[in-house]
Amino acid sequence: MVNEALINRNEFLKSLGLKGAALLAVYCAGQSLSSCTTNDVTPAPLSSPITVDLTSAANASLLNVGGYVVTNNVVVANTSKGYVAVTVVCSHEGQKKVLLRNDEFYCTEHGARYDLTGKGLNSEGSRGLTTYTVTKSGNLLTIA
């Protein structure tokens, strides 16, 4: 039987002691003398509009409030406020792990949270998310 103890990031860093802290400082200094996080994770604007067909089986989750799909690095979601689209790229460290959870956007990498307008709801999400305009015409959504 394997006995694994789970510790949080703060406890882990404390356990490294002075040697670990020095090693981390050297690593971060090697990353352009900046913090260990990515500074600019703002995604580029869409090069062309994205069309999502609501009759497609691949997009069936969009027929229900709380459902979402990820297409072309964009999270398209059916929310309590209607259809919303944001980048899948988290502004915290640039991970492509944003999804819809409990009527807000959430990054599964470090817990960044954003409201439906892309505004950050905690320190990890403080830079916000890029949002896109969604228009519906019949069974088609256009994201621009």
Coordinates of N, CA and C in Angstrom, one line a residue:
M1 N 0.8 -1.2 0.0 CA 0.0 0.0 0.0 C 0.9 1.2 0.0
V2 N 0.6 2.2 -0.9 CA 1.4 3.4 -1.0 C 0.7 4.5 -0.1
N3 N 1.5 5.1 0.7 CA 1.0 6.1 1.6 C 1.6 7.5 1.1
E4 N 0.7 8.2 0.5 CA 1.1 9.5 -0.1 C 0.5 10.6 0.7
A5 N 1.3 11.5 1.1 CA 0.8 12.7 1.9 C 0.7 13.9 0.9
L6 N -0.5 14.5 1.0 CA -0.7 15.7 0.1 C -0.4 16.9 0.9
I7 N 0.3 17.8 0.3 CA 0.6 19.1 0.9 C 0.3 20.2 -0.1
N8 N 0.0 21.4 0.4 CA -0.2 22.5 -0.5 C 1.1 23.1 -0.9
R9 N 1.0 24.1 -1.8 CA 2.2 24.7 -2.4 C 3.0 25.4 -1.3
N10 N 2.3 26.1 -0.4 CA 3.1 26.8 0.6 C 3.8 25.9 1.5
E11 N 3.2 24.8 1.9 CA 3.9 23.8 2.8 C 5.1 23.2 2.0
F12 N 4.9 22.9 0.7 CA 6.0 22.4 -0.1 C 7.2 23.3 -0.1
L13 N 6.9 24.6 -0.4 CA 8.0 25.6 -0.4 C 8.7 25.7 0.9
K14 N 7.9 25.6 2.0 CA 8.6 25.7 3.3 C 9.5 24.5 3.5
S15 N 9.0 23.3 3.0 CA 9.8 22.1 3.2 C 11.1 22.1 2.4
L16 N 11.2 22.9 1.4 CA 12.5 23.1 0.6 C 13.6 23.7 1.4
G17 N 13.2 24.6 2.3 CA 14.2 25.3 3.1 C 15.0 26.3 2.3
L18 N 16.1 26.7 2.9 CA 16.9 27.7 2.2 C 17.5 27.3 0.9
K19 N 17.9 26.0 0.8 CA 18.5 25.5 -0.4 C 17.5 25.6 -1.6
G20 N 16.3 25.1 -1.3 CA 15.2 25.1 -2.2 C 14.8 26.5 -2.7
A21 N 14.8 27.4 -1.7 CA 14.4 28.8 -2.0 C 15.5 29.4 -2.9
A22 N 16.7 29.1 -2.6 CA 17.8 29.7 -3.5 C 17.7 29.1 -4.9
L23 N 17.4 27.8 -5.0 CA 17.3 27.2 -6.3 C 16.2 27.8 -7.1
L24 N 15.0 28.0 -6.4 CA 13.9 28.6 -7.0 C 14.2 30.0 -7.5
A25 N 14.9 30.8 -6.7 CA 15.3 32.2 -7.0 C 16.2 32.2 -8.3
V26 N 17.1 31.2 -8.4 CA 18.0 31.1 -9.5 C 17.2 30.8 -10.8
Y27 N 16.3 29.9 -10.6 CA 15.4 29.5 -11.8 C 14.6 30.7 -12.2
C28 N 14.0 31.4 -11.3 CA 13.1 32.5 -11.7 C 14.0 33.6 -12.3
A29 N 15.2 33.9 -11.8 CA 16.1 34.9 -12.3 C 16.4 34.6 -13.7
G30 N 16.6 33.3 -14.0 CA 16.9 32.9 -15.4 C 15.7 33.1 -16.3
Q31 N 14.6 33.3 -15.8 CA 13.4 33.6 -16.6 C 13.2 35.1 -16.9
S32 N 14.2 35.8 -17.4 CA 14.2 37.2 -17.7 C 14.1 38.1 -16.4
L33 N 14.5 37.6 -15.3 CA 14.5 38.4 -14.1 C 13.1 38.9 -13.8
S34 N 12.1 38.1 -14.0 CA 10.7 38.4 -13.7 C 10.2 37.3 -12.8
S35 N 8.9 37.5 -12.5 CA 8.2 36.5 -11.7 C 8.2 35.1 -12.4
C36 N 7.8 34.1 -11.8 CA 7.8 32.8 -12.4 C 6.6 32.6 -13.3
T37 N 5.7 33.6 -13.3 CA 4.5 33.5 -14.1 C 4.7 34.2 -15.4
T38 N 3.9 33.8 -16.4 CA 4.0 34.4 -17.7 C 3.4 35.8 -17.6
N39 N 4.1 36.8 -18.1 CA 3.7 38.2 -18.0 C 2.6 38.5 -19.0
D40 N 2.7 38.1 -20.2 CA 1.7 38.5 -21.2 C 1.0 37.3 -21.8
V41 N -0.2 37.0 -21.3 CA -0.9 35.8 -21.8 C -2.2 36.2 -22.5
T42 N -2.2 37.5 -22.9 CA -3.4 37.9 -23.7 C -3.4 37.3 -25.0
P43 N -4.5 36.5 -25.3 CA -4.6 35.9 -26.6 C -4.8 36.9 -27.7
A44 N -4.3 36.5 -28.9 CA -4.5 37.4 -30.1 C -6.0 37.4 -30.4
P45 N -6.5 38.5 -31.0 CA -7.9 38.6 -31.5 C -8.1 37.5 -32.5
L46 N -9.4 37.1 -32.6 CA -9.8 36.1 -33.6 C -9.4 36.6 -35.0
S47 N -8.8 35.7 -35.8 CA -8.5 36.1 -37.1 C -9.7 36.2 -38.0
S48 N -10.7 35.3 -37.7 CA -12.0 35.4 -38.4 C -13.0 34.8 -37.5
P49 N -14.3 35.2 -37.7 CA -15.4 34.7 -36.8 C -15.4 33.2 -36.8
I50 N -15.9 32.7 -35.6 CA -16.1 31.2 -35.5 C -17.6 31.0 -35.5
T51 N -18.0 30.0 -36.2 CA -19.4 29.6 -36.3 C -19.6 28.3 -35.6
V52 N -20.7 28.2 -34.8 CA -21.0 27.0 -34.0 C -22.4 26.6 -34.4
D53 N -22.6 25.4 -34.9 CA -23.9 24.9 -35.3 C -24.5 24.2 -34.1
L54 N -25.6 24.7 -33.6 CA -26.3 24.1 -32.5 C -27.0 22.8 -32.8
T55 N -27.2 22.5 -34.1 CA -27.8 21.2 -34.4 C -26.8 20.1 -34.5
S56 N -25.5 20.4 -34.5 CA -24.4 19.4 -34.5 C -24.3 18.6 -33.2
A57 N -24.2 17.3 -33.3 CA -24.0 16.5 -32.1 C -22.9 16.9 -31.3
A58 N -21.8 17.4 -31.9 CA -20.6 17.8 -31.2 C -20.9 19.0 -30.2
N59 N -22.0 19.8 -30.5 CA -22.3 21.0 -29.8 C -23.6 20.8 -28.9
A60 N -24.0 19.6 -28.7 CA -25.3 19.3 -28.0 C -25.3 19.8 -26.6
S61 N -24.1 19.9 -26.0 CA -24.1 20.4 -24.6 C -24.5 21.9 -24.5
L62 N -24.4 22.6 -25.7 CA -24.8 24.0 -25.7 C -26.4 24.2 -25.7
L63 N -27.1 23.2 -25.8 CA -28.6 23.3 -25.8 C -29.1 23.4 -24.3
N64 N -28.3 23.2 -23.3 CA -28.7 23.3 -21.9 C -27.8 24.4 -21.2
V65 N -28.5 25.1 -20.3 CA -27.8 26.1 -19.5 C -26.7 25.3 -18.7
G66 N -25.5 25.8 -18.7 CA -24.4 25.1 -18.0 C -23.5 24.3 -18.9
G67 N -24.0 24.1 -20.1 CA -23.2 23.4 -21.1 C -22.2 24.3 -21.8
Y68 N -21.1 23.7 -22.2 CA -20.1 24.5 -23.0 C -19.3 23.5 -23.9
V69 N -18.7 24.2 -24.9 CA -17.7 23.5 -25.8 C -16.5 24.4 -25.9
V70 N -15.4 23.7 -26.3 CA -14.2 24.5 -26.6 C -13.9 24.3 -28.1
T71 N -13.8 25.3 -28.8 CA -13.5 25.3 -30.2 C -12.5 26.4 -30.6
N72 N -11.5 26.1 -31.3 CA -10.5 27.1 -31.8 C -10.0 28.0 -30.6
N73 N -9.7 27.4 -29.5 CA -9.2 28.0 -28.3 C -10.2 29.0 -27.7
V74 N -11.5 28.8 -27.9 CA -12.5 29.6 -27.3 C -13.5 28.7 -26.6
V75 N -13.9 29.1 -25.4 CA -14.9 28.4 -24.6 C -16.2 29.1 -25.0
V76 N -17.2 28.3 -25.6 CA -18.5 28.8 -25.9 C -19.4 28.2 -24.9
A77 N -20.2 29.0 -24.1 CA -21.0 28.5 -23.0 C -22.4 29.0 -23.1
N78 N -23.4 28.1 -22.7 CA -24.7 28.5 -22.5 C -24.9 28.8 -21.0
T79 N -25.1 30.0 -20.6 CA -25.1 30.4 -19.2 C -26.5 31.0 -18.9
S80 N -26.7 31.3 -17.6 CA -27.9 32.0 -17.1 C -28.1 33.3 -17.8
K81 N -27.1 33.9 -18.4 CA -27.2 35.2 -19.1 C -27.2 35.0 -20.6
G82 N -27.3 33.8 -21.1 CA -27.3 33.5 -22.5 C -26.0 32.9 -23.0
Y83 N -25.8 33.0 -24.2 CA -24.5 32.4 -24.8 C -23.4 33.4 -24.6
V84 N -22.2 32.9 -24.1 CA -21.1 33.7 -23.8 C -19.8 33.0 -24.3
A85 N -18.8 33.8 -24.8 CA -17.6 33.2 -25.3 C -16.4 33.9 -24.7
V86 N -15.4 33.1 -24.2 CA -14.2 33.7 -23.7 C -13.0 32.8 -24.2
T87 N -11.8 33.3 -24.1 CA -10.7 32.5 -24.5 C -10.5 31.4 -23.5
V88 N -9.9 30.3 -24.0 CA -9.6 29.1 -23.2 C -8.3 29.3 -22.4
V89 N -7.6 30.4 -22.8 CA -6.3 30.7 -22.2 C -6.4 31.5 -21.0
C90 N -6.0 30.9 -19.8 CA -6.1 31.6 -18.5 C -5.1 32.7 -18.5
S91 N -5.5 33.9 -18.0 CA -4.6 35.0 -17.9 C -3.6 34.9 -16.7
H92 N -3.8 33.9 -15.9 CA -2.9 33.7 -14.7 C -1.5 33.3 -15.2
E93 N -1.4 32.2 -15.9 CA -0.2 31.6 -16.4 C -0.3 31.1 -17.8
G94 N -1.3 31.4 -18.6 CA -1.4 31.1 -20.0 C -1.8 29.6 -20.2
Q95 N -2.3 28.9 -19.2 CA -2.7 27.5 -19.5 C -4.0 27.5 -20.2
K96 N -4.2 26.6 -21.1 CA -5.4 26.4 -21.9 C -6.4 25.5 -21.1
K97 N -6.8 26.0 -20.0 CA -7.6 25.1 -19.1 C -8.9 25.8 -18.5
V98 N -9.4 26.8 -19.2 CA -10.6 27.5 -18.7 C -11.8 26.7 -19.2
L99 N -12.8 26.6 -18.2 CA -14.0 26.0 -18.5 C -15.1 26.7 -17.8
L100 N -16.4 26.3 -18.0 CA -17.5 26.9 -17.3 C -17.8 26.0 -16.1
R101 N -18.0 26.6 -15.0 CA -18.4 25.8 -13.8 C -19.2 26.7 -12.9
N102 N -20.4 26.3 -12.5 CA -21.3 27.0 -11.6 C -21.5 28.5 -12.1
D103 N -21.8 28.6 -13.4 CA -22.1 29.9 -14.0 C -21.0 30.9 -13.8
E104 N -19.7 30.4 -13.8 CA -18.6 31.3 -13.9 C -17.5 30.5 -14.6
F105 N -16.5 31.2 -15.1 CA -15.4 30.6 -15.8 C -14.3 30.3 -14.8
Y106 N -13.6 29.1 -14.9 CA -12.7 28.6 -13.9 C -11.5 27.9 -14.7
C107 N -10.3 28.2 -14.2 CA -9.2 27.5 -14.7 C -8.8 26.4 -13.8
T108 N -8.7 25.2 -14.3 CA -8.4 24.0 -13.6 C -7.0 23.9 -13.2
E109 N -6.1 24.7 -13.7 CA -4.7 24.7 -13.4 C -4.3 25.2 -12.0
H110 N -4.8 26.5 -11.7 CA -4.5 27.1 -10.4 C -5.7 27.7 -9.7
G111 N -6.9 27.5 -10.2 CA -8.1 27.9 -9.6 C -8.5 29.4 -9.9
A112 N -8.0 29.9 -11.0 CA -8.4 31.3 -11.3 C -9.9 31.2 -11.6
R113 N -10.6 32.3 -11.2 CA -12.1 32.4 -11.4 C -12.4 33.7 -12.0
Y114 N -13.4 33.6 -12.9 CA -13.9 34.8 -13.7 C -15.4 34.8 -13.8
D115 N -16.0 36.0 -13.8 CA -17.4 36.1 -14.0 C -17.7 35.9 -15.4
L116 N -19.0 36.0 -15.8 CA -19.4 35.8 -17.2 C -19.0 36.9 -18.1
T117 N -18.5 38.0 -17.6 CA -18.0 39.1 -18.4 C -16.5 39.0 -18.6
G118 N -15.9 38.0 -17.9 CA -14.4 37.9 -18.0 C -13.7 38.6 -16.9
K119 N -14.4 39.3 -16.0 CA -13.7 39.9 -14.9 C -13.2 38.9 -13.8
G120 N -12.0 39.1 -13.3 CA -11.4 38.2 -12.3 C -12.2 38.3 -11.0
L121 N -12.3 37.1 -10.4 CA -13.0 37.0 -9.1 C -12.1 36.6 -8.0
N122 N -10.8 36.3 -8.3 CA -9.9 36.0 -7.2 C -8.5 36.5 -7.7
S123 N -7.5 36.4 -6.8 CA -6.2 36.9 -7.2 C -5.6 36.3 -8.4
E124 N -5.8 35.0 -8.6 CA -5.3 34.3 -9.8 C -6.0 34.8 -11.1
G125 N -7.2 35.2 -11.0 CA -7.9 35.7 -12.1 C -7.9 37.2 -12.3
S126 N -7.1 37.9 -11.5 CA -7.1 39.4 -11.5 C -6.9 40.0 -12.8
R127 N -6.3 39.4 -13.8 CA -6.1 40.0 -15.1 C -7.3 39.9 -16.0
G128 N -8.2 39.1 -15.6 CA -9.4 38.9 -16.4 C -9.2 38.0 -17.6
L129 N -10.3 37.8 -18.4 CA -10.3 36.9 -19.6 C -10.7 37.8 -20.8
T130 N -10.1 37.4 -21.9 CA -10.6 38.0 -23.2 C -12.0 37.4 -23.5
T131 N -12.9 38.3 -23.8 CA -14.3 37.9 -24.1 C -14.5 38.2 -25.6
Y132 N -15.5 37.5 -26.1 CA -15.9 37.7 -27.5 C -17.4 37.9 -27.6
T133 N -17.8 38.6 -28.7 CA -19.2 38.8 -28.9 C -19.8 37.6 -29.6
V134 N -21.0 37.2 -29.0 CA -21.7 36.0 -29.6 C -23.1 36.5 -30.1
T135 N -23.3 36.2 -31.4 CA -24.6 36.5 -31.9 C -25.3 35.2 -32.4
K136 N -26.6 35.1 -32.2 CA -27.3 33.9 -32.6 C -28.3 34.2 -33.7
S137 N -28.2 33.4 -34.7 CA -29.2 33.5 -35.9 C -29.6 32.1 -36.2
G138 N -30.9 31.8 -35.8 CA -31.4 30.5 -36.0 C -30.7 29.5 -35.1
N139 N -30.1 28.5 -35.7 CA -29.3 27.5 -35.0 C -27.8 27.7 -35.1
L140 N -27.4 28.9 -35.5 CA -26.0 29.2 -35.6 C -25.6 30.3 -34.6
L141 N -24.4 30.0 -33.9 CA -23.8 31.0 -33.1 C -22.6 31.5 -33.9
T142 N -22.4 32.9 -33.9 CA -21.2 33.4 -34.5 C -20.4 34.1 -33.4
I143 N -19.1 33.8 -33.2 CA -18.3 34.3 -32.2 C -17.3 35.2 -32.9
A144 N -17.2 36.5 -32.6 CA -16.3 37.4 -33.2 C -15.6 38.3 -32.2

